[in-house]
Amino acid sequence: IMVPELLLGLSFGSAATLQPTCLSAQFRRPGDYILGGLFPFGTEAVNLTTRSEPTLVVCERLFIDGLIWALGMKFAIDEINNSTSLLPGIKLGYEMYDTCFEPVVALQPSLLFLTRNSTLGIGVQCDYTNYQPRVTAVIGPHKSDLCLVTAKLFSSFLIPQVSYGASSEKLSNTELYPSFYRTVPSDKNLVEAVVLLLNKFGWNWIATIGSDDEYGRGAQELFLSVAGNHSICIAFEGLIPTDLSDPNANNQLEETIKLINKTKVNIIVLFSFSQPAQALLEHSIRMGLSKKVWIGTEAWMLSDIAASIPNIQSIGTVLGFVMKIDTVPGFEEYVADLFASVQQDKFCQESRKLNALMNSDMLATQCPECDHVSLHDILSILSRSQIQPVHVAVHSVAYALHRALGCTHQACPRASIHSWQLLPFMNTFPFTVNGQSFRFDESHDTNPGYELIFWSWKNGTLSYLPVGDYKEFLSINKSQIQFHTEDQKEPTSECFRHCKPGQFRRIKGFHLCCYDCTDCPENTYWSTRDSSTCTPCLEHQWSPARSTRCYIRSERYLFWNEPLTIALLVLMSIIISLTCLTAVVFLKHLETPLVQASGGKLNLFALLTLALLCLSCCLYIGKPSNKLCMIQQIISCLCLNGCFSTFFIKSLEITLMIECPRCAPTFLPWLAPRRAWLIVASCFLTECMFCLCYLRVGPDNLLADYKSLPTEVLLVCNTESWLAFILLHGYNNCLATVCFLCTFMVQTSGKKYNLARGITFAVLIYFITYIFFIAVFATLKTVLRSVTQIGISLATSLGILGSYYLPKCYIILFMPDLNTVDYFPNSIKEEPEEDSQ
């Protein structure tokens, strides 16, 4: 379809030079049943804002499309009147009036339609069941804001009203508008198609503009609600003025262009009628707005007003949806014949006589400009004008009337029928027009679907190229779309990218729908598509970064088969073996001076406790339990106490012999072997009392630590009370301290063995390892805590063994000549013999 060189409207002044016709007399005809018609013959009301009295509103500019729609209604009624199957024998009349795209203008003929038949007065009644208005049904008007006014008026009388262009979703409310129907889809369908188009190309950073009227506001409001549910971010939303004569209109348009330019979007969705759209596009060209993808609707895309703007090609790419319609067979020929007839005097005289029969001199058709329009003026618009919605609207009423009257294909009874009696037949029954079936849905809408149109420019000529369609699904032939980009491929317009599984949205900037995709951190997971947060895993679960699920944590403790455990067990076996070998050596040489000087049989007890201390390391390996945690520290301390109690006895003996020789005879008997066992037992029982306090105050318990390890739950024995811990270990430390104080200053001659030195070094090694143990044990919360406990026990055992017992074994085995009373004089057994002498 080629764009005509003429504008859609012709002013009255420019048309005055044409030979007048009687076209304005063709829009009223008498009949058995009258249909009212509301069409925008004119536009640009000149005295609407300035009038101070309720005078007639004048529209100075002819709207060609409105004229063609009115001719479409006339054609449909003439077609029905000539039909032998639809309303046979019935003649439909009609009255069509101008709306001028203004509600106040549309109200005048609407009130006329409500007048009592054959009068000019509206009856005020409580019950309008038997009321007979002037018209049986109304066709029109075209715009949604006009229908919102007139539909309430006609619905109060339940007069069927069928619009051929109003698409506002508000009109789908059958409770408010029970008698309103339309032969075009609701804006809801259009908005869904636009959103699917944006998603198809991955455009989620857009601007949306609507004209400041019911159509623009309603469609934009619907679009914003649907777009938000489809991850489309609105960088800018605005309204443009419809009253272009307003002094502030240009400023509003310029401000809109500036704001769009700041957003740097590449996609603009425009819901507007042709004139506001024309003003916006003109300003965008004049202000140098960069090329964009404009997504429009048939309200302005198919208008010559927008297409004829100078340098319109520079705006970029234009895509949009127009309703799927078929041509109406015979309409163009009918219009051509009509324009030929209205130039004939005889035809005009007959038309004026029929026009006068309508008895509506108080309200003329108000289309004087129609008499100055030629076929040539409208031919280019006629070829692409959407007549089918008007044609279908007239037929929907005719079929309802046919059924209400009980017509057959041969005849119809001429019965009195009320307008409200047509409604049940319009609601439920389908009807066929030119072989195509139509039916109003539960919202009184029809949805023939949409075509996706692309403005294709070739050699400066515009053609409307179909590149896709939408009814339930959207299909697009992208290869036919040539975008304004250098490679003619679709531009990008993204505020964000769709996040991959395991990523969440992190909002950036001032737009809440703009975000970066960020990986979900550890121990959280992505649970919902495009979720703005990550869901934390439960305490007993874990997840890696960018995860879509959580995993059960495995238990972590010191396993028997770990290499470190095996190494510690090997070391423990070596130490136990050395301890046992030492015990065997001491037992074999139990009566020698060295063994007797070192403590005699107490050495075997000390070596036994050291072996048990090493064996207690096994308590720290394997899965811990509350009972196991309670006895770990107790057994270690009791074993260590057994060893230190023997050192305690030997330290006291050395102190008495070296530092207090005068007191030695009095106190040494208390350290004799038999009494020494009582001291050992006393020390052991004292430690047992502290063990009971430890159990009472707060023993170690099993702790499941979910924080220390990323993927495992750490099972550790937790110190419940540090007071109980100090009580338990404090007594052994006191014994060790006494042993150290009693032995570290003791000196002997080179001819005698210094037993004190071995005890000093053994206790010193214990203190060093114990300080290290406390520092690590208090801070460590991993399996290394158990390793530390094992290591300390083994180090203590090895330190005592190496500093005190192994040197003596060396003397026994390799230097037996030193194993004499002279070299080991500090024996308690020998001292009484010397005193007796």
Tab-separated table of N, CA and C in Angstrom, residues 619-724:
chain	number	residue	atom	x	y	z
A	619	LEU	N	40.782	-42.306	72.491
A	619	LEU	CA	39.475	-41.719	72.783
A	619	LEU	C	39.164	-40.514	71.888
A	620	TYR	N	40.172	-39.922	71.301
A	620	TYR	CA	40.001	-38.727	70.468
A	620	TYR	C	39.835	-39.062	68.991
A	621	ILE	N	39.861	-40.348	68.673
A	621	ILE	CA	39.749	-40.787	67.285
A	621	ILE	C	38.376	-41.437	67.105
A	622	GLY	N	37.772	-41.201	65.957
A	622	GLY	CA	36.443	-41.739	65.682
A	622	GLY	C	35.353	-40.752	66.041
A	623	LYS	N	34.097	-41.160	65.809
A	623	LYS	CA	32.962	-40.279	66.037
A	623	LYS	C	32.749	-40.049	67.517
A	624	PRO	N	32.776	-38.803	67.940
A	624	PRO	CA	32.620	-38.522	69.368
A	624	PRO	C	31.161	-38.620	69.799
A	625	SER	N	30.987	-38.721	71.094
A	625	SER	CA	29.653	-38.711	71.692
A	625	SER	C	29.732	-37.918	72.987
A	626	ASN	N	28.592	-37.649	73.592
A	626	ASN	CA	28.582	-36.881	74.838
A	626	ASN	C	29.344	-37.610	75.947
A	627	LYS	N	29.143	-38.916	76.074
A	627	LYS	CA	29.832	-39.691	77.109
A	627	LYS	C	31.332	-39.715	76.869
A	628	LEU	N	31.696	-39.855	75.587
A	628	LEU	CA	33.118	-39.887	75.249
A	628	LEU	C	33.769	-38.553	75.562
A	629	CYS	N	33.050	-37.472	75.261
A	629	CYS	CA	33.591	-36.137	75.544
A	629	CYS	C	33.783	-35.932	77.047
A	630	MET	N	32.912	-36.504	77.849
A	630	MET	CA	33.000	-36.328	79.303
A	630	MET	C	34.228	-37.017	79.901
A	631	ILE	N	34.623	-38.168	79.343
A	631	ILE	CA	35.705	-38.953	79.969
A	631	ILE	C	37.072	-38.673	79.371
A	632	GLN	N	37.130	-37.965	78.225
A	632	GLN	CA	38.428	-37.740	77.581
A	632	GLN	C	39.399	-37.022	78.514
A	633	GLN	N	38.983	-35.861	79.004
A	633	GLN	CA	39.870	-35.060	79.847
A	633	GLN	C	40.111	-35.744	81.195
A	634	ILE	N	39.101	-36.448	81.695
A	634	ILE	CA	39.246	-37.118	82.993
A	634	ILE	C	40.338	-38.176	82.938
A	635	ILE	N	40.285	-39.036	81.932
A	635	ILE	CA	41.274	-40.121	81.834
A	635	ILE	C	42.676	-39.559	81.622
A	636	SER	N	42.798	-38.526	80.792
A	636	SER	CA	44.115	-37.926	80.560
A	636	SER	C	44.690	-37.366	81.859
A	637	CYS	N	43.846	-36.681	82.600
A	637	CYS	CA	44.337	-36.073	83.847
A	637	CYS	C	44.670	-37.124	84.909
A	638	LEU	N	43.869	-38.175	85.008
A	638	LEU	CA	44.158	-39.224	85.985
A	638	LEU	C	45.463	-39.949	85.663
A	639	CYS	N	45.691	-40.206	84.361
A	639	CYS	CA	46.945	-40.875	83.965
A	639	CYS	C	48.141	-39.976	84.264
A	640	LEU	N	48.000	-38.708	83.954
A	640	LEU	CA	49.094	-37.779	84.197
A	640	LEU	C	49.322	-37.590	85.694
A	641	ASN	N	48.237	-37.639	86.458
A	641	ASN	CA	48.358	-37.496	87.903
A	641	ASN	C	49.147	-38.662	88.506
A	642	GLY	N	48.930	-39.880	87.987
A	642	GLY	CA	49.674	-41.026	88.478
A	642	GLY	C	51.166	-40.877	88.302
A	643	CYS	N	51.559	-40.289	87.183
A	643	CYS	CA	52.988	-40.089	86.928
A	643	CYS	C	53.554	-38.982	87.804
A	644	PHE	N	52.809	-37.857	87.879
A	644	PHE	CA	53.323	-36.714	88.644
A	644	PHE	C	53.345	-36.993	90.158
A	645	SER	N	52.457	-37.872	90.629
A	645	SER	CA	52.482	-38.188	92.060
A	645	SER	C	53.774	-38.912	92.441
A	646	THR	N	54.294	-39.752	91.539
A	646	THR	CA	55.580	-40.403	91.814
A	646	THR	C	56.718	-39.396	91.773
A	647	PHE	N	56.653	-38.469	90.835
A	647	PHE	CA	57.659	-37.403	90.773
A	647	PHE	C	57.593	-36.541	92.031
A	648	PHE	N	56.346	-36.318	92.507
A	648	PHE	CA	56.155	-35.512	93.706
A	648	PHE	C	56.888	-36.129	94.900
A	649	ILE	N	56.769	-37.439	95.054
A	649	ILE	CA	57.447	-38.138	96.153
A	649	ILE	C	58.958	-38.028	96.002
A	650	LYS	N	59.436	-38.234	94.777
A	650	LYS	CA	60.889	-38.189	94.565
A	650	LYS	C	61.414	-36.777	94.754
A	651	SER	N	60.628	-35.769	94.359
A	651	SER	CA	61.056	-34.377	94.514
A	651	SER	C	61.156	-34.003	95.984
A	652	LEU	N	60.191	-34.452	96.791
A	652	LEU	CA	60.251	-34.187	98.220
A	652	LEU	C	61.473	-34.865	98.853
A	653	GLU	N	61.743	-36.073	98.431
A	653	GLU	CA	62.910	-36.802	98.946
A	653	GLU	C	64.194	-36.060	98.634
A	654	ILE	N	64.322	-35.596	97.397
A	654	ILE	CA	65.539	-34.885	96.998
A	654	ILE	C	65.678	-33.593	97.778
A	655	THR	N	64.567	-32.884	97.976
A	655	THR	CA	64.603	-31.616	98.723
A	655	THR	C	65.031	-31.849	100.165
A	656	LEU	N	64.486	-32.874	100.752
A	656	LEU	CA	64.856	-33.170	102.135
A	656	LEU	C	66.325	-33.551	102.247
A	657	MET	N	66.813	-34.324	101.304
A	657	MET	CA	68.191	-34.809	101.370
A	657	MET	C	69.192	-33.689	101.089
A	658	ILE	N	68.856	-32.807	100.161
A	658	ILE	CA	69.836	-31.796	99.721
A	658	ILE	C	69.632	-30.480	100.446
A	659	GLU	N	68.383	-29.997	100.491
A	659	GLU	CA	68.125	-28.661	101.015
A	659	GLU	C	67.854	-28.663	102.529
A	660	CYS	N	67.307	-29.749	103.061
A	660	CYS	CA	66.959	-29.797	104.487
A	660	CYS	C	67.505	-31.088	105.127
A	661	PRO	N	68.779	-31.244	105.180
A	661	PRO	CA	69.347	-32.497	105.704
A	661	PRO	C	68.993	-32.723	107.179
A	662	ARG	N	68.773	-31.609	107.958
A	662	ARG	CA	68.450	-31.787	109.380
A	662	ARG	C	67.048	-32.367	109.585
A	663	CYS	N	66.189	-32.012	108.641
A	663	CYS	CA	64.803	-32.505	108.762
A	663	CYS	C	64.626	-33.869	108.120
A	664	ALA	N	65.615	-34.307	107.370
A	664	ALA	CA	65.481	-35.542	106.596
A	664	ALA	C	65.169	-36.736	107.474
A	665	PRO	N	65.894	-36.947	108.600
A	665	PRO	CA	65.598	-38.141	109.400
A	665	PRO	C	64.157	-38.180	109.887
A	666	THR	N	63.574	-37.027	110.110
A	666	THR	CA	62.209	-36.991	110.641
A	666	THR	C	61.181	-37.319	109.572
A	667	PHE	N	61.385	-36.757	108.375
A	667	PHE	CA	60.343	-36.845	107.334
A	667	PHE	C	60.593	-37.926	106.296
A	668	LEU	N	61.843	-38.356	106.121
A	668	LEU	CA	62.118	-39.360	105.090
A	668	LEU	C	61.364	-40.665	105.310
A	669	PRO	N	61.161	-41.096	106.539
A	669	PRO	CA	60.390	-42.330	106.716
A	669	PRO	C	58.980	-42.260	106.108
A	670	TRP	N	58.431	-41.055	106.065
A	670	TRP	CA	57.097	-40.907	105.459
A	670	TRP	C	57.124	-41.106	103.941
A	671	LEU	N	58.351	-41.063	103.402
A	671	LEU	CA	58.484	-41.252	101.954
A	671	LEU	C	58.974	-42.645	101.612
A	672	ALA	N	59.005	-43.487	102.617
A	672	ALA	CA	59.417	-44.877	102.372
A	672	ALA	C	58.440	-45.524	101.395
A	673	PRO	N	58.867	-46.590	100.705
A	673	PRO	CA	58.049	-47.185	99.640
A	673	PRO	C	56.619	-47.489	100.046
A	674	ARG	N	56.410	-48.059	101.254
A	674	ARG	CA	55.053	-48.416	101.633
A	674	ARG	C	54.188	-47.182	101.852
A	675	ARG	N	54.787	-46.197	102.541
A	675	ARG	CA	54.028	-44.966	102.781
A	675	ARG	C	53.907	-44.117	101.505
A	676	ALA	N	54.877	-44.286	100.656
A	676	ALA	CA	54.823	-43.529	99.386
A	676	ALA	C	53.584	-43.893	98.588
A	677	TRP	N	53.175	-45.153	98.674
A	677	TRP	CA	51.962	-45.551	97.954
A	677	TRP	C	50.730	-44.848	98.517
A	678	LEU	N	50.767	-44.579	99.821
A	678	LEU	CA	49.647	-43.825	100.389
A	678	LEU	C	49.582	-42.405	99.818
A	679	ILE	N	50.773	-41.807	99.652
A	679	ILE	CA	50.814	-40.451	99.070
A	679	ILE	C	50.299	-40.486	97.641
A	680	VAL	N	50.723	-41.510	96.881
A	680	VAL	CA	50.247	-41.638	95.491
A	680	VAL	C	48.727	-41.795	95.472
A	681	ALA	N	48.236	-42.641	96.381
A	681	ALA	CA	46.786	-42.851	96.438
A	681	ALA	C	46.061	-41.576	96.837
A	682	SER	N	46.677	-40.820	97.760
A	682	SER	CA	46.052	-39.553	98.179
A	682	SER	C	45.979	-38.572	97.017
A	683	CYS	N	47.094	-38.475	96.284
A	683	CYS	CA	47.104	-37.574	95.103
A	683	CYS	C	46.050	-38.000	94.089
A	684	PHE	N	45.940	-39.305	93.899
A	684	PHE	CA	44.999	-39.836	92.912
A	684	PHE	C	43.559	-39.568	93.341
A	685	LEU	N	43.289	-39.775	94.636
A	685	LEU	CA	41.941	-39.519	95.142
A	685	LEU	C	41.585	-38.037	95.080
A	686	THR	N	42.578	-37.211	95.357
A	686	THR	CA	42.341	-35.768	95.256
A	686	THR	C	41.963	-35.389	93.822
A	687	GLU	N	42.693	-35.977	92.870
A	687	GLU	CA	42.371	-35.699	91.453
A	687	GLU	C	40.981	-36.216	91.104
A	688	CYS	N	40.610	-37.368	91.705
A	688	CYS	CA	39.261	-37.893	91.466
A	688	CYS	C	38.196	-36.936	91.982
A	689	MET	N	38.466	-36.256	93.095
A	689	MET	CA	37.525	-35.273	93.618
A	689	MET	C	37.358	-34.110	92.643
A	690	PHE	N	38.493	-33.695	92.082
A	690	PHE	CA	38.404	-32.613	91.077
A	690	PHE	C	37.667	-33.084	89.825
A	691	CYS	N	37.795	-34.385	89.533
A	691	CYS	CA	37.058	-34.927	88.377
A	691	CYS	C	35.559	-34.872	88.633
A	692	LEU	N	35.154	-35.143	89.869
A	692	LEU	CA	33.736	-35.050	90.215
A	692	LEU	C	33.237	-33.611	90.132
A	693	CYS	N	34.086	-32.690	90.578
A	693	CYS	CA	33.728	-31.260	90.444
A	693	CYS	C	33.580	-30.879	88.974
A	694	TYR	N	34.482	-31.392	88.181
A	694	TYR	CA	34.446	-31.125	86.728
A	694	TYR	C	33.129	-31.628	86.122
A	695	LEU	N	32.737	-32.838	86.538
A	695	LEU	CA	31.480	-33.394	86.021
A	695	LEU	C	30.280	-32.601	86.524
A	696	ARG	N	30.407	-32.056	87.722
A	696	ARG	CA	29.300	-31.312	88.303
A	696	ARG	C	29.171	-29.912	87.713
A	697	VAL	N	30.294	-29.220	87.595
A	697	VAL	CA	30.282	-27.825	87.118
A	697	VAL	C	29.965	-27.744	85.633
A	698	GLY	N	30.611	-28.533	84.830
A	698	GLY	CA	30.360	-28.456	83.388
A	698	GLY	C	31.356	-29.239	82.578
A	699	PRO	N	31.066	-30.502	82.331
A	699	PRO	CA	31.990	-31.314	81.538
A	699	PRO	C	31.911	-30.964	80.057
A	700	ASP	N	32.865	-31.399	79.301
A	700	ASP	CA	32.841	-31.210	77.854
A	700	ASP	C	31.639	-31.949	77.272
A	701	ASN	N	31.034	-31.365	76.263
A	701	ASN	CA	29.899	-32.024	75.601
A	701	ASN	C	30.095	-31.987	74.098
A	702	LEU	N	29.317	-32.789	73.423
A	702	LEU	CA	29.421	-32.882	71.966
A	702	LEU	C	28.780	-31.656	71.323
A	703	LEU	N	29.521	-31.045	70.431
A	703	LEU	CA	29.032	-29.859	69.712
A	703	LEU	C	29.062	-30.128	68.213
A	704	ALA	N	27.911	-29.881	67.565
A	704	ALA	CA	27.845	-29.964	66.100
A	704	ALA	C	28.097	-28.561	65.555
A	705	ASP	N	29.282	-28.339	65.028
A	705	ASP	CA	29.698	-27.019	64.543
A	705	ASP	C	29.446	-26.939	63.046
A	706	TYR	N	28.475	-26.070	62.653
A	706	TYR	CA	28.111	-25.934	61.238
A	706	TYR	C	28.803	-24.757	60.563
A	707	LYS	N	29.595	-24.010	61.310
A	707	LYS	CA	30.162	-22.777	60.763
A	707	LYS	C	31.643	-22.883	60.409
A	708	SER	N	32.361	-23.745	61.088
A	708	SER	CA	33.815	-23.774	60.897
A	708	SER	C	34.218	-24.346	59.546
A	709	LEU	N	33.468	-25.326	59.046
A	709	LEU	CA	33.805	-25.983	57.784
A	709	LEU	C	32.734	-25.681	56.745
A	710	PRO	N	33.107	-25.458	55.501
A	710	PRO	CA	32.131	-25.029	54.491
A	710	PRO	C	31.140	-26.108	54.081
A	711	THR	N	31.565	-27.364	54.035
A	711	THR	CA	30.701	-28.411	53.486
A	711	THR	C	30.401	-29.523	54.480
A	712	GLU	N	30.952	-29.427	55.694
A	712	GLU	CA	30.798	-30.520	56.647
A	712	GLU	C	30.327	-29.960	57.990
A	713	VAL	N	29.738	-30.849	58.777
A	713	VAL	CA	29.408	-30.503	60.149
A	713	VAL	C	30.512	-31.080	61.024
A	714	LEU	N	31.153	-30.230	61.779
A	714	LEU	CA	32.285	-30.625	62.610
A	714	LEU	C	31.773	-31.102	63.964
A	715	LEU	N	32.053	-32.357	64.288
A	715	LEU	CA	31.671	-32.912	65.586
A	715	LEU	C	32.873	-32.813	66.512
A	716	VAL	N	32.800	-31.929	67.480
A	716	VAL	CA	33.911	-31.708	68.402
A	716	VAL	C	33.398	-31.735	69.829
A	717	CYS	N	34.323	-32.033	70.746
A	717	CYS	CA	34.006	-31.955	72.168
A	717	CYS	C	34.259	-30.529	72.626
A	718	ASN	N	33.206	-29.866	72.991
A	718	ASN	CA	33.290	-28.458	73.346
A	718	ASN	C	33.463	-28.290	74.851
A	719	THR	N	34.334	-27.354	75.212
A	719	THR	CA	34.549	-27.054	76.632
A	719	THR	C	33.381	-26.228	77.143
A	720	GLU	N	32.570	-26.860	77.972
A	720	GLU	CA	31.369	-26.205	78.473
A	720	GLU	C	31.716	-25.159	79.523
A	721	SER	N	32.678	-25.507	80.417
A	721	SER	CA	33.045	-24.585	81.503
A	721	SER	C	34.561	-24.557	81.643
A	722	TRP	N	35.129	-23.378	81.461
A	722	TRP	CA	36.575	-23.255	81.622
A	722	TRP	C	36.974	-23.334	83.100
A	723	LEU	N	36.055	-23.030	83.998
A	723	LEU	CA	36.319	-23.200	85.419
A	723	LEU	C	36.516	-24.677	85.751
A	724	ALA	N	35.615	-25.515	85.220
A	724	ALA	CA	35.753	-26.956	85.438
A	724	ALA	C	37.041	-27.484	84.809
